[in-house]
Coordinates of C-alpha atoms and ligand atoms in Angstrom, one line a residue:
K270 CA -21.9 -6.0 -38.4
T271 CA -20.4 -9.3 -37.4
A272 CA -18.1 -9.3 -40.4
Q273 CA -17.1 -5.7 -39.6
R274 CA -16.3 -6.6 -36.0
F275 CA -14.2 -9.5 -37.2
V276 CA -12.2 -7.3 -39.5
E277 CA -11.7 -4.8 -36.7
N278 CA -10.5 -7.5 -34.4
V279 CA -8.1 -9.0 -36.9
S280 CA -6.8 -5.5 -37.8
H281 CA -6.2 -4.8 -34.2
D282 CA -4.3 -8.1 -33.8
F283 CA -2.1 -7.1 -36.7
R284 CA -1.6 -3.5 -35.7
S285 CA 0.1 -4.0 -32.3
P286 CA 2.8 -6.4 -33.5
L287 CA 3.4 -4.1 -36.5
T288 CA 3.9 -1.1 -34.2
V289 CA 6.3 -3.1 -32.1
I290 CA 8.3 -4.2 -35.2
M291 CA 8.5 -0.6 -36.4
E292 CA 9.5 0.7 -33.0
Y293 CA 12.3 -1.9 -32.5
A294 CA 13.6 -1.3 -36.1
A295 CA 13.7 2.5 -35.2
L296 CA 15.6 1.7 -31.9
I297 CA 18.2 -0.3 -33.7
S298 CA 18.4 2.2 -36.6
D299 CA 18.9 5.1 -34.0
E300 CA 21.9 3.0 -32.6
I301 CA 20.3 2.9 -29.1
A302 CA 21.6 -0.7 -28.9
G303 CA 25.0 0.1 -30.3
P304 CA 26.5 1.2 -33.7
I305 CA 25.3 -0.4 -36.9
N306 CA 26.9 -0.3 -40.4
S307 CA 25.2 1.1 -43.6
E308 CA 24.2 -2.3 -44.9
Q309 CA 22.4 -3.1 -41.7
R310 CA 20.7 0.4 -41.9
N311 CA 19.5 -0.4 -45.4
L312 CA 18.1 -3.7 -44.3
L313 CA 16.3 -2.0 -41.4
G314 CA 14.8 0.4 -43.9
I315 CA 13.4 -2.5 -45.8
I316 CA 11.8 -4.0 -42.6
D317 CA 10.3 -0.6 -41.8
D318 CA 9.0 -0.1 -45.3
R319 CA 7.4 -3.5 -45.5
A320 CA 5.8 -3.1 -42.0
A321 CA 4.4 0.3 -43.2
D322 CA 2.9 -1.5 -46.3
L323 CA 1.2 -3.9 -44.0
N324 CA -0.1 -1.1 -41.8
N325 CA -1.5 0.5 -45.0
M326 CA -3.2 -2.7 -45.9
V327 CA -4.8 -2.9 -42.5
D328 CA -6.1 0.7 -43.1
D329 CA -7.5 -0.4 -46.5
M330 CA -9.2 -3.4 -44.9
L331 CA -10.8 -1.3 -42.2
D332 CA -12.0 1.3 -44.7
A333 CA -13.3 -1.4 -47.0
S334 CA -15.3 -3.0 -44.2
K335 CA -16.7 0.4 -43.1
L336 CA -17.6 1.3 -46.7
E337 CA -19.4 -1.9 -47.2
S338 CA -21.4 -1.5 -44.0
G339 CA -22.1 2.2 -44.8
M340 CA -20.3 3.2 -41.5
L341 CA -17.6 5.4 -43.0
G342 CA -18.5 8.9 -42.2
A343 CA -17.0 12.1 -43.5
S344 CA -15.5 14.9 -41.5
R345 CA -15.2 17.6 -44.2
S346 CA -13.9 21.1 -43.4
R347 CA -11.6 23.9 -44.7
A348 CA -8.1 22.6 -45.1
S349 CA -4.7 23.4 -46.6
I350 CA -3.6 20.8 -49.2
R351 CA 0.0 21.8 -48.6
E352 CA -0.3 20.8 -44.9
I353 CA -2.1 17.6 -45.7
I354 CA 0.7 16.5 -48.1
D355 CA 3.4 17.6 -45.8
R356 CA 2.0 15.3 -43.1
T357 CA 2.3 12.3 -45.5
L358 CA 5.8 13.2 -46.8
A359 CA 7.9 11.6 -44.2
S360 CA 6.5 8.1 -44.9
I361 CA 6.5 8.6 -48.7
E362 CA 10.1 9.8 -48.6
R363 CA 11.2 6.8 -46.6
K364 CA 9.6 4.5 -49.1
A365 CA 11.2 6.3 -52.0
E366 CA 14.6 6.1 -50.3
V367 CA 14.3 2.4 -49.7
R368 CA 13.3 1.7 -53.3
E369 CA 15.9 4.2 -54.6
V370 CA 13.4 6.3 -56.4
N371 CA 13.8 10.1 -56.6
L372 CA 10.9 12.0 -55.1
H373 CA 10.0 15.6 -56.2
V374 CA 7.3 17.9 -54.9
D375 CA 5.9 20.6 -57.1
F376 CA 3.7 23.2 -55.3
P377 CA 2.6 26.5 -56.7
E378 CA 3.1 29.5 -54.5
I379 CA -0.5 30.1 -53.9
V380 CA -3.1 27.4 -53.6
P381 CA -6.6 28.1 -52.4
P382 CA -7.9 26.3 -49.3
V383 CA -9.9 23.1 -50.1
F384 CA -12.9 21.6 -48.4
C385 CA -12.3 18.0 -47.5
D386 CA -11.8 15.2 -44.9
E387 CA -8.1 15.6 -44.3
E388 CA -7.5 12.1 -43.1
K389 CA -9.1 10.6 -46.2
V390 CA -7.0 12.8 -48.5
E391 CA -3.9 11.6 -46.6
R392 CA -4.9 8.0 -47.2
V393 CA -5.4 8.6 -50.9
M394 CA -2.0 10.3 -51.2
I395 CA -0.2 7.4 -49.5
N396 CA -2.0 4.9 -51.7
L397 CA -1.2 6.7 -55.0
A398 CA 2.4 7.5 -54.0
S399 CA 3.1 4.0 -52.8
N400 CA 1.8 2.6 -56.1
A401 CA 3.9 5.1 -58.1
I402 CA 7.0 4.2 -56.1
K403 CA 6.2 0.4 -56.4
F404 CA 5.9 0.5 -60.2
T405 CA 9.0 2.7 -60.8
P406 CA 12.4 1.0 -61.2
H407 CA 15.4 2.1 -59.2
G408 CA 16.7 5.5 -60.3
G409 CA 13.3 6.6 -61.6
N410 CA 11.3 9.7 -60.6
V411 CA 8.0 10.3 -58.8
T412 CA 6.6 13.8 -58.6
L413 CA 3.8 15.0 -56.3
R414 CA 2.2 18.0 -58.1
V415 CA -0.5 20.4 -57.0
R416 CA -2.3 22.9 -59.2
R417 CA -5.4 24.9 -59.3
S418 CA -7.9 23.5 -61.9
G419 CA -10.5 25.9 -63.3
V420 CA -12.3 28.2 -60.9
D421 CA -13.5 25.7 -58.4
E422 CA -11.0 22.8 -57.9
V423 CA -7.5 22.0 -56.8
L424 CA -5.8 19.2 -58.7
V425 CA -3.3 16.8 -57.0
D426 CA -1.2 14.6 -59.4
V427 CA 1.2 11.8 -58.6
E428 CA 3.3 11.3 -61.6
D429 CA 5.9 8.6 -62.3
D430 CA 8.2 7.6 -65.1
G431 CA 7.9 3.9 -64.2
I432 CA 6.6 0.9 -66.1
G433 CA 3.3 2.4 -67.2
I434 CA 0.0 0.6 -67.8
P435 CA -1.0 -1.4 -70.9
K436 CA -3.8 0.2 -72.9
A437 CA -6.5 -2.4 -72.1
K438 CA -5.9 -2.2 -68.4
L439 CA -5.7 1.6 -68.6
D440 CA -9.2 1.8 -70.3
E441 CA -10.6 -0.4 -67.6
I442 CA -9.2 1.8 -64.8
S443 CA -10.4 5.0 -66.5
E444 CA -13.8 3.6 -67.0
R445 CA -14.1 2.8 -63.3
F446 CA -12.9 6.3 -62.3
S447 CA -15.7 7.8 -64.4
Q448 CA -18.3 6.0 -62.3
V449 CA -19.5 7.9 -59.2
K450 CA -21.0 4.8 -57.6
S451 CA -17.8 2.8 -57.5
W452 CA -18.0 0.7 -54.5
N453 CA -17.9 -2.8 -55.9
V454 CA -14.7 -4.3 -54.7
G455 CA -15.9 -7.9 -55.1
C456 CA -16.5 -7.5 -58.8
G457 CA -13.2 -9.0 -59.7
S458 CA -12.2 -6.4 -62.3
K459 CA -8.6 -7.0 -63.4
G460 CA -7.3 -3.5 -63.4
F461 CA -8.6 -2.6 -59.9
G462 CA -7.1 -3.8 -56.6
L463 CA -8.3 -2.7 -53.2
G464 CA -6.0 0.3 -53.1
L465 CA -7.4 2.1 -56.1
S466 CA -11.0 1.2 -55.2
I467 CA -10.6 2.7 -51.8
A468 CA -8.8 5.7 -53.1
Q469 CA -11.6 6.4 -55.6
E470 CA -14.3 6.0 -52.9
L471 CA -12.4 8.3 -50.5
V472 CA -12.1 10.9 -53.3
N473 CA -15.8 10.6 -54.1
I474 CA -16.6 11.2 -50.5
N475 CA -14.5 14.3 -50.7
L476 CA -16.6 15.5 -53.7
G477 CA -13.7 15.1 -56.1
Q478 CA -12.9 13.0 -59.1
M479 CA -10.0 10.6 -59.8
H480 CA -8.2 10.4 -63.2
V481 CA -5.4 8.5 -64.8
E482 CA -3.1 8.9 -67.7
S483 CA -0.4 6.4 -68.7
E484 CA 1.8 5.1 -71.5
D485 CA 3.0 1.6 -71.4
G486 CA 6.7 1.6 -70.6
K487 CA 6.9 5.4 -70.0
G488 CA 5.1 6.1 -66.8
S489 CA 1.7 7.0 -65.2
T490 CA -0.1 9.9 -63.6
F491 CA -2.8 9.2 -61.1
G492 CA -4.5 12.2 -59.6
F493 CA -7.6 13.6 -58.1
T494 CA -9.5 16.9 -57.6
L495 CA -10.8 18.5 -54.5
P496 CA -13.4 21.4 -54.3
I497 CA -12.1 24.7 -53.1
D498 CA -13.4 25.9 -49.8
D499 CA -16.5 27.8 -51.1
P500 CA -19.9 26.9 -49.8
E501 CA -21.6 27.3 -53.2
V502 CA -19.0 25.2 -55.0
V503 CA -19.1 22.5 -52.4
T504 CA -22.9 22.4 -52.3
R505 CA -23.2 22.1 -56.1
K506 CA -20.7 19.3 -56.1
F507 CA -22.5 17.6 -53.2
L508 CA -25.9 17.8 -55.0
N509 CA -24.4 16.3 -58.2
R510 CA -22.9 13.5 -56.2
L511 CA -26.1 12.8 -54.3
R512 CA -28.1 12.6 -57.5
A513 CA -25.7 10.0 -58.8
V514 CA -25.6 7.8 -55.8
E515 CA -28.7 8.3 -53.7
S516 CA -31.9 6.5 -54.1
A517 CA -33.8 8.7 -51.5
P518 CA -35.6 11.3 -53.6
F519 CA -35.8 14.1 -51.1
L520 CA -33.5 16.6 -49.6
S521 CA -33.9 18.7 -46.5
L522 CA -31.9 21.7 -45.3
F523 CA -31.4 22.3 -41.6
Q524 CA -30.0 25.2 -39.7
V525 CA -28.1 24.4 -36.6
Q526 CA -27.9 27.4 -34.2
V527 CA -25.4 27.6 -31.3
P528 CA -26.4 30.4 -28.8
A529 CA -24.7 33.7 -29.4
Y530 CA -23.1 33.6 -26.0
A531 CA -21.5 30.2 -26.6
A532 CA -17.7 30.0 -26.8
P533 CA -16.1 29.0 -30.1
S534 CA -15.0 25.7 -28.6
D535 CA -18.7 25.0 -28.0
A536 CA -19.6 25.4 -31.6
D537 CA -16.7 23.1 -32.5
E538 CA -18.0 20.4 -30.1
V539 CA -21.4 20.6 -31.7
R540 CA -19.7 20.4 -35.1
Q541 CA -17.8 17.3 -34.0
F542 CA -21.0 15.7 -32.7
L543 CA -22.9 16.3 -35.9
T544 CA -20.0 15.1 -38.0
Y545 CA -20.1 11.9 -36.1
F546 CA -23.9 11.6 -36.4
L547 CA -24.3 12.4 -40.1
R548 CA -23.6 9.9 -42.9
Q549 CA -21.1 10.5 -45.8
N550 CA -24.0 11.4 -48.1
D551 CA -25.0 14.3 -45.8
L552 CA -23.3 17.6 -45.9
L553 CA -22.4 19.9 -42.9
L554 CA -21.3 23.4 -43.8
P555 CA -20.2 26.3 -41.6
H556 CA -22.6 29.2 -42.0
Q557 CA -22.7 32.3 -39.9
A558 CA -20.5 32.8 -36.9
D559 CA -23.0 30.9 -34.6
S560 CA -24.6 28.6 -37.1
M561 CA -24.1 25.7 -39.5
L562 CA -26.2 24.2 -42.3
M563 CA -26.9 20.5 -42.8
L564 CA -28.1 19.1 -46.0
V565 CA -29.7 15.7 -45.4
S566 CA -31.3 13.3 -47.9
A567 CA -34.6 12.9 -46.2
S568 CA -38.2 13.7 -47.1
T569 CA -40.5 15.8 -44.8
M570 CA -41.7 12.6 -43.2
Q571 CA -38.3 11.1 -42.7
M572 CA -37.1 14.4 -41.4
H573 CA -39.1 13.8 -38.1
T574 CA -37.4 10.4 -37.7
F575 CA -34.1 12.1 -38.4
L576 CA -34.7 14.7 -35.7
E577 CA -35.8 12.1 -33.2
R578 CA -32.7 10.1 -33.9
L579 CA -30.6 13.2 -33.4
A580 CA -32.3 14.0 -30.1
D581 CA -31.8 10.4 -28.9
E582 CA -28.2 10.3 -29.8
R583 CA -27.6 13.7 -28.1
E584 CA -29.3 12.4 -25.0
R585 CA -27.3 9.1 -25.1
L586 CA -24.1 11.0 -25.5
N587 CA -24.9 13.5 -22.7
R588 CA -25.5 10.6 -20.3
N589 CA -22.0 9.1 -20.9
R590 CA -20.0 12.3 -21.4
P591 CA -17.3 12.8 -18.7
R592 CA -17.1 16.5 -19.5
G593 CA -20.8 17.1 -18.9
P594 CA -23.6 17.5 -21.5
L595 CA -23.0 18.8 -25.0
P596 CA -23.3 22.6 -25.4
E597 CA -26.8 23.8 -26.3
F598 CA -27.8 23.9 -29.9
D599 CA -31.0 24.2 -31.8
V600 CA -31.9 22.5 -35.1
Q601 CA -34.5 23.8 -37.4
C602 CA -35.6 22.4 -40.8
I603 CA -35.8 25.4 -43.1
H604 CA -36.4 23.8 -46.5
S605 CA -37.4 20.5 -48.1
Q606 CA -37.5 19.6 -51.7
P607 CA -37.4 16.7 -54.2
L608 CA -33.8 15.9 -55.1
D609 CA -34.4 16.6 -58.7
A610 CA -35.9 20.1 -58.1
D611 CA -34.0 23.2 -58.9
D612 CA -30.9 23.8 -56.7
E613 CA -31.2 27.5 -56.6
V614 CA -33.2 27.8 -53.3
I615 CA -30.5 25.8 -51.5
I616 CA -27.7 27.6 -53.3
S617 CA -29.1 31.0 -52.4
A618 CA -29.4 29.9 -48.7
V619 CA -25.8 28.7 -48.7
R620 CA -24.5 31.7 -50.6
W621 CA -26.4 34.7 -49.3
N622 CA -27.1 33.4 -45.8
S623 CA -30.7 34.4 -46.8
L624 CA -32.4 32.1 -44.4
E625 CA -35.2 34.5 -43.8
S626 CA -36.0 34.6 -47.5
E627 CA -39.6 34.1 -48.4
E628 CA -38.7 31.3 -50.8
L629 CA -37.9 29.1 -47.9
T630 CA -40.6 27.1 -46.2
H631 CA -40.2 27.6 -42.5
A632 CA -41.0 24.7 -40.3
T633 CA -39.8 24.5 -36.7
C634 CA -38.8 21.0 -35.9
Ligands
ADP244 P1 -2.9 -3.5 -55.7 O1 -3.1 -3.5 -54.3 O2 -3.2 -4.8 -56.4 O3 -1.6 -2.8 -56.2 P2 -4.2 -1.1 -56.6 O4 -5.6 -0.9 -56.7 O5 -3.4 -0.2 -55.8 O6 -4.1 -2.6 -56.2 O7 -3.6 -1.1 -58.1 C1 -4.2 -1.9 -59.1 C2 -3.3 -2.1 -60.3 O8 -3.1 -0.9 -61.0 C3 -1.9 -2.5 -59.8 O9 -1.8 -3.9 -59.6 C4 -1.1 -2.1 -61.0 O10 -1.1 -3.1 -62.0 C5 -1.8 -0.8 -61.5 N1 -1.1 0.4 -61.1 C6 -1.5 1.2 -60.1 N2 -0.7 2.3 -60.0 C7 0.2 2.1 -60.9 C8 1.4 2.9 -61.4 N3 1.7 4.1 -60.8 N4 2.1 2.5 -62.4 C9 1.8 1.3 -63.0 N5 0.7 0.5 -62.7 C10 0.0 0.9 -61.6

């Protein structure tokens, strides 16, 4: 906790002068203080680019510290990959311009919506694209490519024709990408810096998988997958990930019910509260119009502690909430099972909304 607070303070101390530097560079570049020539404009571009790199490093440091203390949550929901990438394009384009690298974007006409934490995907995009631009000489090409992969995933690739990666280092990076439990920044592996470690962890949190291909001297492709927005697909990927990382051997399924008369914004406020409350190894899914499902790694006994914590947090928040208490909602545990039991009960609940099914053990909590 102390180390995390230290990183947060240092990051904050860095962030404000960086913002000022970027704002002043923009003021000069916009000729607010008088006309400038093209060479001066190029130099300002370099200042802006390097300041953006530092900003990115601050983000990496903050993420690293939160990951290590287990405080990095996940706000996953239905999202458009096109919109996510569009939001990162301005800063990637600026970087490509300063480094004189040609940037291409290759999108198919139709891409299904994905289920992810948008902010985390943006961070991964910026990290991979920055690397691609950094390791591609002037006049080279970087392409951001999106494709559908199989029935249940969308694939995002960042391809460059830059310096490439020697075989030994490539093997090391591929090996790390194949491990689900990757968070070991301090291990001193040669191929991995902070940027790729964080990118991999953020992709894992998004229930995706990183990959790399490269040929020394010819270029590299770094990419990642994201699940399409389908509750069954997402749940299966979530359960697989949980089995790989979680030591807690139980899983509980909760239904969160918002009263039928509640406004849609109420349901959204409840969703935001639960997103903030849950950990990255829990899953919150939209369900019926007035309900959500929560998959939490907790046994029947831990479940009661979980519900107590939830109630305490709700009460604490309600006391300090300027807009008044959170909208009403009701949480019920509808099923509990060992993590290695068959997934089908959970999948059928998620798929068919069959919460009244006899298979499910009802227990009002
Ligand atoms: P760093 O912050 O040290 O760059 P990263 O984790 O982002 O750390 O990258 C680790 C290493 O992987 C880099 O130092 C570089 O050697 C290699 N690398 C990453 N992306 C590329 C790329 N697109 N082309 C060539 N090498 C790359």
